[in-house]
Amino acid sequence: VYFIPRFCRVCLETGPAHWWRRTGLFFAAMLAAYGLPWLIAYSLGAGDNAVGLIASYAVGTLIFSVAGWLIAGDELRGELRTAFRQLQAASAKKGS
């Protein structure tokens, strides 16, 4: 209750409502991305066995990755692109 508003104002230089809105979007994306595939698998009778759970988790991860990329701001996307390029360079260097 105390930390989030203070952290947003002092460190992020933004209002706490912006932080809560962005965090809420990620939680909503998580619930939709993982909940809906599981509900579909469960309604088809595959939600209580290992194959159905693994398949719904894989589909949920794919959906959440795309949704997270779309929700993330430009700054975070830029940092992720830089990290991916560094990972590719390290992998190429290690493979040589």
GROMACS .gro file of N, CA and C in nm:
model
  288
    1VAL      N    1   0.084  -0.119   0.000
    1VAL     CA    2   0.000   0.000   0.000
    1VAL      C    3   0.088   0.125   0.000
    2TYR      N    4   0.198   0.121   0.074
    2TYR     CA    5   0.286   0.237   0.084
    2TYR      C    6   0.391   0.237  -0.027
    3PHE      N    7   0.444   0.120  -0.058
    3PHE     CA    8   0.559   0.111  -0.147
    3PHE      C    9   0.526   0.147  -0.291
    4ILE      N   10   0.420   0.093  -0.347
    4ILE     CA   11   0.390   0.113  -0.489
    4ILE      C   12   0.372   0.261  -0.524
    5PRO      N   13   0.289   0.337  -0.454
    5PRO     CA   14   0.276   0.479  -0.491
    5PRO      C   15   0.407   0.555  -0.479
    6ARG      N   16   0.481   0.529  -0.372
    6ARG     CA   17   0.609   0.600  -0.354
    6ARG      C   18   0.709   0.559  -0.462
    7PHE      N   19   0.720   0.432  -0.490
    7PHE     CA   20   0.812   0.383  -0.592
    7PHE      C   21   0.778   0.443  -0.728
    8CYS      N   22   0.650   0.447  -0.760
    8CYS     CA   23   0.607   0.502  -0.890
    8CYS      C   24   0.644   0.650  -0.901
    9ARG      N   25   0.619   0.727  -0.797
    9ARG     CA   26   0.648   0.870  -0.802
    9ARG      C   27   0.798   0.898  -0.803
   10VAL      N   28   0.874   0.831  -0.715
   10VAL     CA   29   1.015   0.863  -0.697
   10VAL      C   30   1.102   0.797  -0.804
   11CYS      N   31   1.083   0.670  -0.828
   11CYS     CA   32   1.172   0.596  -0.918
   11CYS      C   33   1.125   0.595  -1.063
   12LEU      N   34   0.998   0.569  -1.084
   12LEU     CA   35   0.946   0.558  -1.220
   12LEU      C   36   0.898   0.691  -1.276
   13GLU      N   37   0.882   0.789  -1.187
   13GLU     CA   38   0.833   0.921  -1.225
   13GLU      C   39   0.701   0.914  -1.300
   14THR      N   40   0.611   0.834  -1.246
   14THR     CA   41   0.478   0.818  -1.303
   14THR      C   42   0.379   0.800  -1.189
   15GLY      N   43   0.255   0.803  -1.219
   15GLY     CA   44   0.154   0.783  -1.117
   15GLY      C   45   0.131   0.635  -1.089
   16PRO      N   46   0.089   0.601  -0.969
   16PRO     CA   47   0.064   0.461  -0.937
   16PRO      C   48  -0.049   0.399  -1.019
   17ALA      N   49  -0.144   0.480  -1.064
   17ALA     CA   50  -0.254   0.426  -1.145
   17ALA      C   51  -0.202   0.366  -1.275
   18HIS      N   52  -0.101   0.428  -1.333
   18HIS     CA   53  -0.041   0.375  -1.456
   18HIS      C   54   0.022   0.239  -1.429
   19TRP      N   55   0.093   0.227  -1.318
   19TRP     CA   56   0.158   0.100  -1.282
   19TRP      C   57   0.053  -0.008  -1.259
   20TRP      N   58  -0.052   0.026  -1.182
   20TRP     CA   59  -0.157  -0.073  -1.154
   20TRP      C   60  -0.229  -0.115  -1.282
   21ARG      N   61  -0.253  -0.020  -1.372
   21ARG     CA   62  -0.320  -0.051  -1.498
   21ARG      C   63  -0.235  -0.148  -1.581
   22ARG      N   64  -0.105  -0.118  -1.590
   22ARG     CA   65  -0.016  -0.204  -1.670
   22ARG      C   66  -0.005  -0.343  -1.606
   23THR      N   67   0.008  -0.348  -1.475
   23THR     CA   68   0.016  -0.476  -1.405
   23THR      C   69  -0.115  -0.554  -1.420
   24GLY      N   70  -0.227  -0.484  -1.411
   24GLY     CA   71  -0.356  -0.548  -1.430
   24GLY      C   72  -0.372  -0.607  -1.570
   25LEU      N   73  -0.320  -0.538  -1.670
   25LEU     CA   74  -0.325  -0.591  -1.807
   25LEU      C   75  -0.247  -0.722  -1.818
   26PHE      N   76  -0.130  -0.727  -1.755
   26PHE     CA   77  -0.051  -0.851  -1.759
   26PHE      C   78  -0.122  -0.965  -1.686
   27PHE      N   79  -0.184  -0.935  -1.572
   27PHE     CA   80  -0.258  -1.039  -1.500
   27PHE      C   81  -0.379  -1.085  -1.579
   28ALA      N   82  -0.450  -0.993  -1.643
   28ALA     CA   83  -0.565  -1.032  -1.725
   28ALA      C   84  -0.520  -1.117  -1.844
   29ALA      N   85  -0.408  -1.079  -1.905
   29ALA     CA   86  -0.354  -1.159  -2.016
   29ALA      C   87  -0.314  -1.298  -1.968
   30MET      N   88  -0.256  -1.305  -1.849
   30MET     CA   89  -0.216  -1.434  -1.795
   30MET      C   90  -0.339  -1.523  -1.770
   31LEU      N   91  -0.441  -1.467  -1.709
   31LEU     CA   92  -0.561  -1.545  -1.681
   31LEU      C   93  -0.627  -1.593  -1.810
   32ALA      N   94  -0.635  -1.505  -1.908
   32ALA     CA   95  -0.697  -1.544  -2.035
   32ALA      C   96  -0.611  -1.644  -2.111
   33ALA      N   97  -0.480  -1.619  -2.114
   33ALA     CA   98  -0.391  -1.704  -2.193
   33ALA      C   99  -0.382  -1.846  -2.138
   34TYR      N  100  -0.376  -1.860  -2.007
   34TYR     CA  101  -0.364  -1.994  -1.950
   34TYR      C  102  -0.499  -2.054  -1.911
   35GLY      N  103  -0.595  -1.970  -1.874
   35GLY     CA  104  -0.725  -2.021  -1.831
   35GLY      C  105  -0.810  -2.072  -1.945
   36LEU      N  106  -0.816  -1.997  -2.054
   36LEU     CA  107  -0.901  -2.038  -2.166
   36LEU      C  108  -0.856  -2.169  -2.231
   37PRO      N  109  -0.727  -2.189  -2.262
   37PRO     CA  110  -0.688  -2.319  -2.318
   37PRO      C  111  -0.716  -2.435  -2.223
   38TRP      N  112  -0.697  -2.411  -2.092
   38TRP     CA  113  -0.726  -2.518  -1.997
   38TRP      C  114  -0.876  -2.548  -1.994
   39LEU      N  115  -0.959  -2.444  -1.994
   39LEU     CA  116  -1.104  -2.467  -1.995
   39LEU      C  117  -1.148  -2.542  -2.120
   40ILE      N  118  -1.088  -2.507  -2.234
   40ILE     CA  119  -1.122  -2.577  -2.358
   40ILE      C  120  -1.078  -2.722  -2.349
   41ALA      N  121  -0.955  -2.747  -2.303
   41ALA     CA  122  -0.907  -2.885  -2.289
   41ALA      C  123  -0.994  -2.961  -2.190
   42TYR      N  124  -1.032  -2.897  -2.080
   42TYR     CA  125  -1.114  -2.963  -1.979
   42TYR      C  126  -1.253  -2.996  -2.034
   43SER      N  127  -1.310  -2.904  -2.111
   43SER     CA  128  -1.444  -2.929  -2.167
   43SER      C  129  -1.441  -3.038  -2.273
   44LEU      N  130  -1.325  -3.056  -2.336
   44LEU     CA  131  -1.311  -3.164  -2.435
   44LEU      C  132  -1.272  -3.296  -2.370
   45GLY      N  133  -1.254  -3.296  -2.238
   45GLY     CA  134  -1.220  -3.418  -2.167
   45GLY      C  135  -1.072  -3.444  -2.155
   46ALA      N  136  -0.988  -3.349  -2.198
   46ALA     CA  137  -0.843  -3.370  -2.193
   46ALA      C  138  -0.777  -3.283  -2.086
   47GLY      N  139  -0.855  -3.214  -2.005
   47GLY     CA  140  -0.800  -3.123  -1.906
   47GLY      C  141  -0.753  -3.188  -1.778
   48ASP      N  142  -0.774  -3.319  -1.763
   48ASP     CA  143  -0.731  -3.385  -1.641
   48ASP      C  144  -0.627  -3.493  -1.667
   49ASN      N  145  -0.570  -3.496  -1.787
   49ASN     CA  146  -0.461  -3.589  -1.813
   49ASN      C  147  -0.336  -3.511  -1.855
   50ALA      N  148  -0.223  -3.575  -1.853
   50ALA     CA  149  -0.095  -3.507  -1.877
   50ALA      C  150  -0.088  -3.444  -2.015
   51VAL      N  151  -0.135  -3.512  -2.117
   51VAL     CA  152  -0.127  -3.459  -2.254
   51VAL      C  153  -0.211  -3.333  -2.267
   52GLY      N  154  -0.330  -3.335  -2.213
   52GLY     CA  155  -0.416  -3.217  -2.219
   52GLY      C  156  -0.358  -3.100  -2.143
   53LEU      N  157  -0.301  -3.127  -2.025
   53LEU     CA  158  -0.240  -3.021  -1.946
   53LEU      C  159  -0.118  -2.962  -2.015
   54ILE      N  160  -0.034  -3.048  -2.072
   54ILE     CA  161   0.086  -3.000  -2.143
   54ILE      C  162   0.046  -2.920  -2.265
   55ALA      N  163  -0.051  -2.968  -2.340
   55ALA     CA  164  -0.095  -2.896  -2.460
   55ALA      C  165  -0.156  -2.761  -2.425
   56SER      N  166  -0.240  -2.757  -2.321
   56SER     CA  167  -0.301  -2.629  -2.285
   56SER      C  168  -0.196  -2.533  -2.229
   57TYR      N  169  -0.096  -2.584  -2.158
   57TYR     CA  170   0.012  -2.499  -2.108
   57TYR      C  171   0.095  -2.443  -2.223
   58ALA      N  172   0.124  -2.526  -2.323
   58ALA     CA  173   0.201  -2.480  -2.439
   58ALA      C  174   0.125  -2.373  -2.517
   59VAL      N  175  -0.002  -2.395  -2.540
   59VAL     CA  176  -0.084  -2.296  -2.610
   59VAL      C  177  -0.093  -2.168  -2.527
   60GLY      N  178  -0.112  -2.182  -2.397
   60GLY     CA  179  -0.119  -2.066  -2.309
   60GLY      C  180   0.010  -1.986  -2.309
   61THR      N  181   0.123  -2.054  -2.310
   61THR     CA  182   0.253  -1.986  -2.314
   61THR      C  183   0.270  -1.909  -2.444
   62LEU      N  184   0.229  -1.967  -2.553
   62LEU     CA  185   0.236  -1.897  -2.682
   62LEU      C  186   0.147  -1.773  -2.681
   63ILE      N  187   0.025  -1.788  -2.635
   63ILE     CA  188  -0.068  -1.674  -2.629
   63ILE      C  189  -0.015  -1.566  -2.536
   64PHE      N  190   0.035  -1.605  -2.419
   64PHE     CA  191   0.085  -1.506  -2.324
   64PHE      C  192   0.210  -1.435  -2.376
   65SER      N  193   0.294  -1.507  -2.449
   65SER     CA  194   0.413  -1.443  -2.508
   65SER      C  195   0.373  -1.334  -2.607
   66VAL      N  196   0.278  -1.364  -2.692
   66VAL     CA  197   0.232  -1.265  -2.790
   66VAL      C  198   0.161  -1.149  -2.720
   67ALA      N  199   0.074  -1.180  -2.626
   67ALA     CA  200   0.001  -1.075  -2.554
   67ALA      C  201   0.098  -0.988  -2.472
   68GLY      N  202   0.195  -1.050  -2.407
   68GLY     CA  203   0.293  -0.975  -2.330
   68GLY      C  204   0.375  -0.882  -2.417
   69TRP      N  205   0.410  -0.929  -2.536
   69TRP     CA  206   0.485  -0.845  -2.630
   69TRP      C  207   0.402  -0.723  -2.671
   70LEU      N  208   0.274  -0.744  -2.693
   70LEU     CA  209   0.186  -0.634  -2.733
   70LEU      C  210   0.159  -0.538  -2.618
   71ILE      N  211   0.150  -0.588  -2.497
   71ILE     CA  212   0.122  -0.504  -2.381
   71ILE      C  213   0.245  -0.426  -2.339
   72ALA      N  214   0.363  -0.486  -2.353
   72ALA     CA  215   0.487  -0.423  -2.308
   72ALA      C  216   0.508  -0.290  -2.380
   73GLY      N  217   0.570  -0.198  -2.312
   73GLY     CA  218   0.599  -0.068  -2.372
   73GLY      C  219   0.717  -0.074  -2.467
   74ASP      N  220   0.740   0.035  -2.537
   74ASP     CA  221   0.849   0.041  -2.634
   74ASP      C  222   0.985   0.021  -2.568
   75GLU      N  223   1.003   0.075  -2.448
   75GLU     CA  224   1.131   0.063  -2.380
   75GLU      C  225   1.163  -0.083  -2.347
   76LEU      N  226   1.065  -0.156  -2.295
   76LEU     CA  227   1.087  -0.296  -2.262
   76LEU      C  228   1.110  -0.379  -2.387
   77ARG      N  229   1.035  -0.351  -2.493
   77ARG     CA  230   1.057  -0.423  -2.618
   77ARG      C  231   1.197  -0.399  -2.673
   78GLY      N  232   1.246  -0.276  -2.662
   78GLY     CA  233   1.382  -0.246  -2.706
   78GLY      C  234   1.485  -0.321  -2.624
   79GLU      N  235   1.466  -0.328  -2.493
   79GLU     CA  236   1.558  -0.403  -2.407
   79GLU      C  237   1.555  -0.552  -2.440
   80LEU      N  238   1.436  -0.605  -2.467
   80LEU     CA  239   1.426  -0.747  -2.503
   80LEU      C  240   1.493  -0.775  -2.636
   81ARG      N  241   1.478  -0.686  -2.733
   81ARG     CA  242   1.546  -0.704  -2.862
   81ARG      C  243   1.698  -0.705  -2.844
   82THR      N  244   1.748  -0.614  -2.760
   82THR     CA  245   1.892  -0.610  -2.733
   82THR      C  246   1.937  -0.740  -2.666
   83ALA      N  247   1.861  -0.788  -2.570
   83ALA     CA  248   1.896  -0.913  -2.502
   83ALA      C  249   1.894  -1.031  -2.598
   84PHE      N  250   1.796  -1.036  -2.688
   84PHE     CA  251   1.791  -1.145  -2.787
   84PHE      C  252   1.911  -1.140  -2.881
   85ARG      N  253   1.949  -1.019  -2.923
   85ARG     CA  254   2.066  -1.006  -3.011
   85ARG      C  255   2.193  -1.051  -2.939
   86GLN      N  256   2.208  -1.015  -2.813
   86GLN     CA  257   2.324  -1.055  -2.735
   86GLN      C  258   2.327  -1.207  -2.717
   87LEU      N  259   2.212  -1.264  -2.695
   87LEU     CA  260   2.201  -1.409  -2.680
   87LEU      C  261   2.239  -1.478  -2.810
   88GLN      N  262   2.192  -1.426  -2.923
   88GLN     CA  263   2.227  -1.484  -3.053
   88GLN      C  264   2.377  -1.473  -3.079
   89ALA      N  265   2.436  -1.359  -3.047
   89ALA     CA  266   2.580  -1.340  -3.068
   89ALA      C  267   2.660  -1.436  -2.980
   90ALA      N  268   2.618  -1.452  -2.853
   90ALA     CA  269   2.688  -1.544  -2.764
   90ALA      C  270   2.674  -1.688  -2.810
   91SER      N  271   2.556  -1.722  -2.860
   91SER     CA  272   2.533  -1.857  -2.910
   91SER      C  273   2.615  -1.884  -3.034
   92ALA      N  274   2.622  -1.786  -3.125
   92ALA     CA  275   2.702  -1.802  -3.247
   92ALA      C  276   2.850  -1.813  -3.212
   93LYS      N  277   2.895  -1.736  -3.117
   93LYS     CA  278   3.035  -1.738  -3.075
   93LYS      C  279   3.070  -1.872  -3.009
   94LYS      N  280   2.977  -1.925  -2.930
   94LYS     CA  281   2.999  -2.051  -2.863
   94LYS      C  282   2.999  -2.167  -2.963
   95GLY      N  283   2.918  -2.155  -3.068
   95GLY     CA  284   2.909  -2.259  -3.170
   95GLY      C  285   3.029  -2.264  -3.263
   96SER      N  286   3.105  -2.155  -3.270
   96SER     CA  287   3.220  -2.148  -3.361
   96SER      C  288   3.339  -2.224  -3.308
   0.00000   0.00000   0.00000
